[in-house]
Amino acid sequence: SQQGEEDPQALSIQEGENATMNCSYKTSINNLQWYRQNSGRGLVHLILIRSNEREKHSGRLRVTLDTSKKSSSLLITASRAADTASYFCATGFQKLVFGTGTRLLVSP
Amino acid sequence: SQTIHQWPATLVQPVGSPLSLECTVEGTSNPNLYWYRQAAGRGLQLLFYSVGIGQISSEVPQNLSASRPQDRQFILSSKKLLLSDSGFYLCAWRVAGAIGELFFGEGSRLTVL
């Protein structure tokens, strides 16, 4: 079964706007990761946040983690058309289990 | 630097035919290796993972199998394909024992007709 569930399933915004995606998971974790997938390509790792961290930044990305609510969010600020992709959260140690993903469309 | 190669990139196979997808990793030793399948517009389903040569863990009972004949080679096979085997197959690796990122190949798109 899927460990993570992202919402929304799809998000459409204009360039320059911020995009927020949420991930909920079911069991205890020691870290949570976010990945990006361009259409028809492999996934690319974006950021990892450990269970003892509440917020992490990387460039235009901001990730938060609330272990009490078993949820995480990914914020992309000042979005660009090139950010159009699907975004997945993933948890697990030896077996990394992915959520269902959010499809982000950024229009020029 | 480490690289991952996955082939073929695309294939169309008739129902009942065999399948072999191959994945190799360069520039690292004893990686953890993974096979995922992604149905159209869906998330990733973990099929198999391996922590060493000949060590395969199966996550989903089905007509697929995996083998790891060499340290950095991971093969996904089927003796007889089903229509439901169609999808996008992704191979990935990670440093053994690490909790860090997975590195993905570019994927193999399989269409079973």
CSV table of C-alpha atoms in Angstrom, one decimal:
chain,number,residue,atom,x,y,z
A,1,SER,CA,0.0,0.0,0.0
A,2,GLN,CA,1.1,3.6,-0.6
A,3,GLN,CA,2.8,5.2,2.4
A,4,GLY,CA,2.3,8.7,1.3
A,5,GLU,CA,-0.6,10.5,-0.3
A,6,GLU,CA,-0.1,13.9,-1.9
A,7,ASP,CA,-2.7,16.6,-2.4
A,8,PRO,CA,-3.8,18.2,-4.5
A,9,GLN,CA,-3.5,15.6,-7.2
A,10,ALA,CA,-3.1,18.4,-9.7
A,11,LEU,CA,-2.2,22.1,-9.4
A,12,SER,CA,-2.3,24.8,-12.1
A,13,ILE,CA,-0.7,28.2,-11.4
A,14,GLN,CA,0.9,31.1,-13.2
A,15,GLU,CA,4.6,31.9,-13.4
A,16,GLY,CA,5.7,33.9,-10.4
A,17,GLU,CA,3.1,32.4,-8.0
A,18,ASN,CA,3.9,30.0,-5.2
A,19,ALA,CA,3.0,26.3,-5.4
A,20,THR,CA,2.3,24.3,-2.2
A,21,MET,CA,1.9,20.5,-2.2
A,22,ASN,CA,1.1,18.4,0.8
A,23,CYS,CA,2.0,14.9,1.7
A,24,SER,CA,0.4,12.7,4.4
A,25,TYR,CA,1.9,9.4,5.6
A,26,LYS,CA,0.7,6.6,7.8
A,27,THR,CA,3.5,5.3,10.0
A,28,SER,CA,6.5,6.7,12.0
A,29,ILE,CA,9.4,7.8,9.9
A,30,ASN,CA,13.0,8.8,10.4
A,31,ASN,CA,13.0,11.0,7.3
A,32,LEU,CA,10.9,12.1,4.4
A,33,GLN,CA,12.1,12.9,0.9
A,34,TRP,CA,10.7,14.9,-2.1
A,35,TYR,CA,11.3,14.0,-5.7
A,36,ARG,CA,10.4,15.6,-9.0
A,37,GLN,CA,9.6,13.8,-12.2
A,38,ASN,CA,9.4,15.4,-15.6
A,39,SER,CA,7.0,13.7,-18.0
A,40,GLY,CA,8.4,10.4,-19.2
A,41,ARG,CA,11.6,10.7,-17.3
A,42,GLY,CA,13.1,9.2,-14.1
A,43,LEU,CA,12.7,10.8,-10.7
A,44,VAL,CA,15.1,13.3,-9.4
A,45,HIS,CA,15.7,13.9,-5.7
A,46,LEU,CA,14.9,17.4,-4.4
A,47,ILE,CA,15.3,17.4,-0.7
A,48,LEU,CA,15.4,15.2,2.4
A,49,ILE,CA,14.1,16.3,5.8
A,50,ARG,CA,14.8,14.3,8.9
A,51,SER,CA,12.2,13.5,11.6
A,52,ASN,CA,13.9,15.9,14.1
A,53,GLU,CA,13.7,18.8,11.6
A,54,ARG,CA,10.7,21.0,11.2
A,55,GLU,CA,11.7,23.0,8.2
A,56,LYS,CA,14.4,22.9,5.5
A,57,HIS,CA,15.2,25.2,2.6
A,58,SER,CA,17.0,24.6,-0.7
A,59,GLY,CA,17.0,27.4,-3.2
A,60,ARG,CA,13.3,28.2,-4.0
A,61,LEU,CA,12.2,25.1,-2.2
A,62,ARG,CA,10.9,25.0,1.4
A,63,VAL,CA,9.9,21.8,3.1
A,64,THR,CA,8.1,21.5,6.4
A,65,LEU,CA,7.5,18.4,8.4
A,66,ASP,CA,4.9,17.9,11.2
A,67,THR,CA,5.4,14.4,12.7
A,68,SER,CA,2.5,14.9,15.1
A,69,LYS,CA,0.2,15.2,12.1
A,70,LYS,CA,2.2,12.8,9.9
A,71,SER,CA,2.3,15.4,7.2
A,72,SER,CA,4.8,17.4,5.1
A,73,SER,CA,4.5,20.2,2.6
A,74,LEU,CA,6.7,21.3,-0.3
A,75,LEU,CA,6.6,25.0,-1.2
A,76,ILE,CA,8.0,26.2,-4.5
A,77,THR,CA,8.3,30.0,-4.5
A,78,ALA,CA,8.3,32.2,-7.5
A,79,SER,CA,7.4,29.3,-9.8
A,80,ARG,CA,8.7,29.1,-13.4
A,81,ALA,CA,7.4,27.2,-16.4
A,82,ALA,CA,10.3,24.9,-16.0
A,83,ASP,CA,8.9,23.8,-12.6
A,84,THR,CA,6.1,22.0,-14.5
A,85,ALA,CA,6.4,18.3,-13.4
A,86,SER,CA,5.0,15.8,-11.0
A,87,TYR,CA,6.2,15.9,-7.4
A,88,PHE,CA,6.3,12.9,-5.0
A,89,CYS,CA,7.0,12.4,-1.4
A,90,ALA,CA,8.7,9.3,-0.2
A,91,THR,CA,9.3,7.6,3.1
A,92,GLY,CA,11.0,4.4,4.3
A,93,PHE,CA,14.3,3.1,5.2
A,94,GLN,CA,15.4,0.1,3.1
A,95,LYS,CA,12.2,0.2,1.0
A,96,LEU,CA,11.4,3.7,-0.2
A,97,VAL,CA,7.7,4.0,-0.7
A,98,PHE,CA,6.3,6.8,-2.8
A,99,GLY,CA,3.1,8.7,-2.7
A,100,THR,CA,0.7,9.2,-5.5
A,101,GLY,CA,2.1,12.6,-6.6
A,102,THR,CA,1.0,16.1,-7.4
A,103,ARG,CA,1.0,17.2,-11.1
A,104,LEU,CA,2.1,20.8,-11.2
A,105,LEU,CA,1.5,22.9,-14.3
A,106,VAL,CA,3.1,26.4,-14.4
A,107,SER,CA,1.8,28.6,-17.2
A,108,PRO,CA,3.9,31.4,-18.6
B,1,SER,CA,30.8,9.8,-10.6
B,2,GLN,CA,28.0,7.3,-10.5
B,3,THR,CA,25.7,6.6,-13.4
B,4,ILE,CA,22.8,4.3,-13.9
B,5,HIS,CA,21.8,2.8,-17.3
B,6,GLN,CA,18.5,1.2,-18.1
B,7,TRP,CA,17.4,-0.4,-21.3
B,8,PRO,CA,15.6,-0.8,-23.5
B,9,ALA,CA,14.0,2.7,-23.3
B,10,THR,CA,10.8,1.6,-25.1
B,11,LEU,CA,9.4,-1.7,-26.1
B,12,VAL,CA,6.1,-3.1,-27.4
B,13,GLN,CA,5.5,-6.8,-26.7
B,14,PRO,CA,2.6,-9.2,-27.5
B,15,VAL,CA,0.7,-10.8,-24.6
B,16,GLY,CA,2.4,-14.0,-23.6
B,17,SER,CA,5.9,-13.0,-24.8
B,18,PRO,CA,8.9,-12.9,-22.4
B,19,LEU,CA,10.4,-9.8,-21.0
B,20,SER,CA,13.9,-8.7,-19.9
B,21,LEU,CA,14.7,-5.3,-18.7
B,22,GLU,CA,18.2,-4.6,-17.7
B,23,CYS,CA,19.7,-2.0,-15.3
B,24,THR,CA,23.4,-1.4,-14.5
B,25,VAL,CA,25.1,1.0,-12.2
B,26,GLU,CA,28.6,2.4,-12.6
B,27,GLY,CA,30.9,4.1,-10.2
B,28,THR,CA,29.8,2.5,-7.0
B,29,SER,CA,30.0,-0.9,-5.2
B,30,ASN,CA,27.4,-3.0,-3.4
B,31,PRO,CA,24.5,-0.6,-4.1
B,32,ASN,CA,20.9,-1.3,-3.0
B,33,LEU,CA,18.9,-1.8,-6.2
B,34,TYR,CA,15.2,-1.2,-6.9
B,35,TRP,CA,12.6,-1.9,-9.6
B,36,TYR,CA,9.5,0.3,-9.6
B,37,ARG,CA,6.5,0.4,-11.9
B,38,GLN,CA,4.5,3.4,-12.7
B,39,ALA,CA,1.1,3.1,-14.4
B,40,ALA,CA,0.0,6.1,-16.5
B,41,GLY,CA,-0.6,9.2,-14.4
B,42,ARG,CA,0.0,7.2,-11.2
B,43,GLY,CA,2.5,6.9,-8.4
B,44,LEU,CA,5.3,4.4,-8.1
B,45,GLN,CA,4.8,0.8,-7.0
B,46,LEU,CA,7.8,-0.9,-5.6
B,47,LEU,CA,8.3,-4.3,-7.3
B,48,PHE,CA,11.6,-5.6,-6.1
B,49,TYR,CA,14.7,-4.5,-4.2
B,50,SER,CA,18.0,-6.1,-3.6
B,51,VAL,CA,20.7,-5.5,-1.0
B,52,GLY,CA,23.3,-7.8,-2.6
B,53,ILE,CA,24.1,-10.4,-5.3
B,54,GLY,CA,21.4,-13.0,-5.4
B,55,GLN,CA,19.3,-11.3,-2.7
B,56,ILE,CA,15.9,-10.3,-4.0
B,57,SER,CA,12.9,-9.1,-2.0
B,58,SER,CA,9.6,-9.2,-3.8
B,59,GLU,CA,7.0,-6.6,-2.8
B,60,VAL,CA,4.1,-7.5,-5.1
B,61,PRO,CA,3.1,-11.1,-6.1
B,62,GLN,CA,2.8,-11.2,-9.9
B,63,ASN,CA,4.3,-12.8,-12.9
B,64,LEU,CA,7.4,-10.7,-12.8
B,65,SER,CA,10.7,-11.8,-11.3
B,66,ALA,CA,14.0,-10.0,-10.7
B,67,SER,CA,17.6,-11.2,-10.6
B,68,ARG,CA,20.9,-9.7,-9.6
B,69,PRO,CA,23.6,-11.8,-11.2
B,70,GLN,CA,26.4,-9.2,-10.6
B,71,ASP,CA,26.9,-6.6,-8.0
B,72,ARG,CA,25.8,-3.7,-10.2
B,73,GLN,CA,23.3,-5.4,-12.5
B,74,PHE,CA,19.6,-5.8,-11.9
B,75,ILE,CA,17.3,-7.6,-14.3
B,76,LEU,CA,13.5,-7.6,-14.4
B,77,SER,CA,12.0,-10.5,-16.3
B,78,SER,CA,8.7,-12.2,-17.1
B,79,LYS,CA,8.1,-15.5,-18.9
B,80,LYS,CA,4.7,-14.5,-20.2
B,81,LEU,CA,3.5,-10.9,-20.3
B,82,LEU,CA,0.0,-9.9,-19.4
B,83,LEU,CA,-1.8,-6.8,-20.6
B,84,SER,CA,-1.6,-5.4,-17.0
B,85,ASP,CA,2.2,-5.5,-17.2
B,86,SER,CA,2.1,-2.4,-19.3
B,87,GLY,CA,3.7,0.6,-17.7
B,88,PHE,CA,6.8,2.6,-17.0
B,89,TYR,CA,9.5,0.7,-15.3
B,90,LEU,CA,12.1,2.5,-13.3
B,91,CYS,CA,15.3,1.2,-11.9
B,92,ALA,CA,17.0,3.0,-9.0
B,93,TRP,CA,20.0,2.6,-6.7
B,94,ARG,CA,21.1,3.9,-3.4
B,95,VAL,CA,24.2,3.6,-1.2
B,96,ALA,CA,24.0,0.5,0.9
B,97,GLY,CA,22.8,1.1,4.4
B,98,ALA,CA,22.1,4.8,3.7
B,99,ILE,CA,18.9,6.7,4.3
B,100,GLY,CA,19.6,9.1,1.6
B,101,GLU,CA,18.3,9.6,-1.9
B,102,LEU,CA,17.5,7.2,-4.6
B,103,PHE,CA,19.1,7.7,-8.0
B,104,PHE,CA,16.8,6.7,-10.9
B,105,GLY,CA,17.4,5.6,-14.4
B,106,GLU,CA,15.5,7.1,-17.3
B,107,GLY,CA,12.9,4.3,-17.3
B,108,SER,CA,11.7,1.7,-19.8
B,109,ARG,CA,8.2,2.1,-21.2
B,110,LEU,CA,6.5,-1.2,-21.8
B,111,THR,CA,3.4,-1.6,-23.9
B,112,VAL,CA,1.8,-5.1,-24.0
B,113,LEU,CA,-0.6,-5.6,-26.8
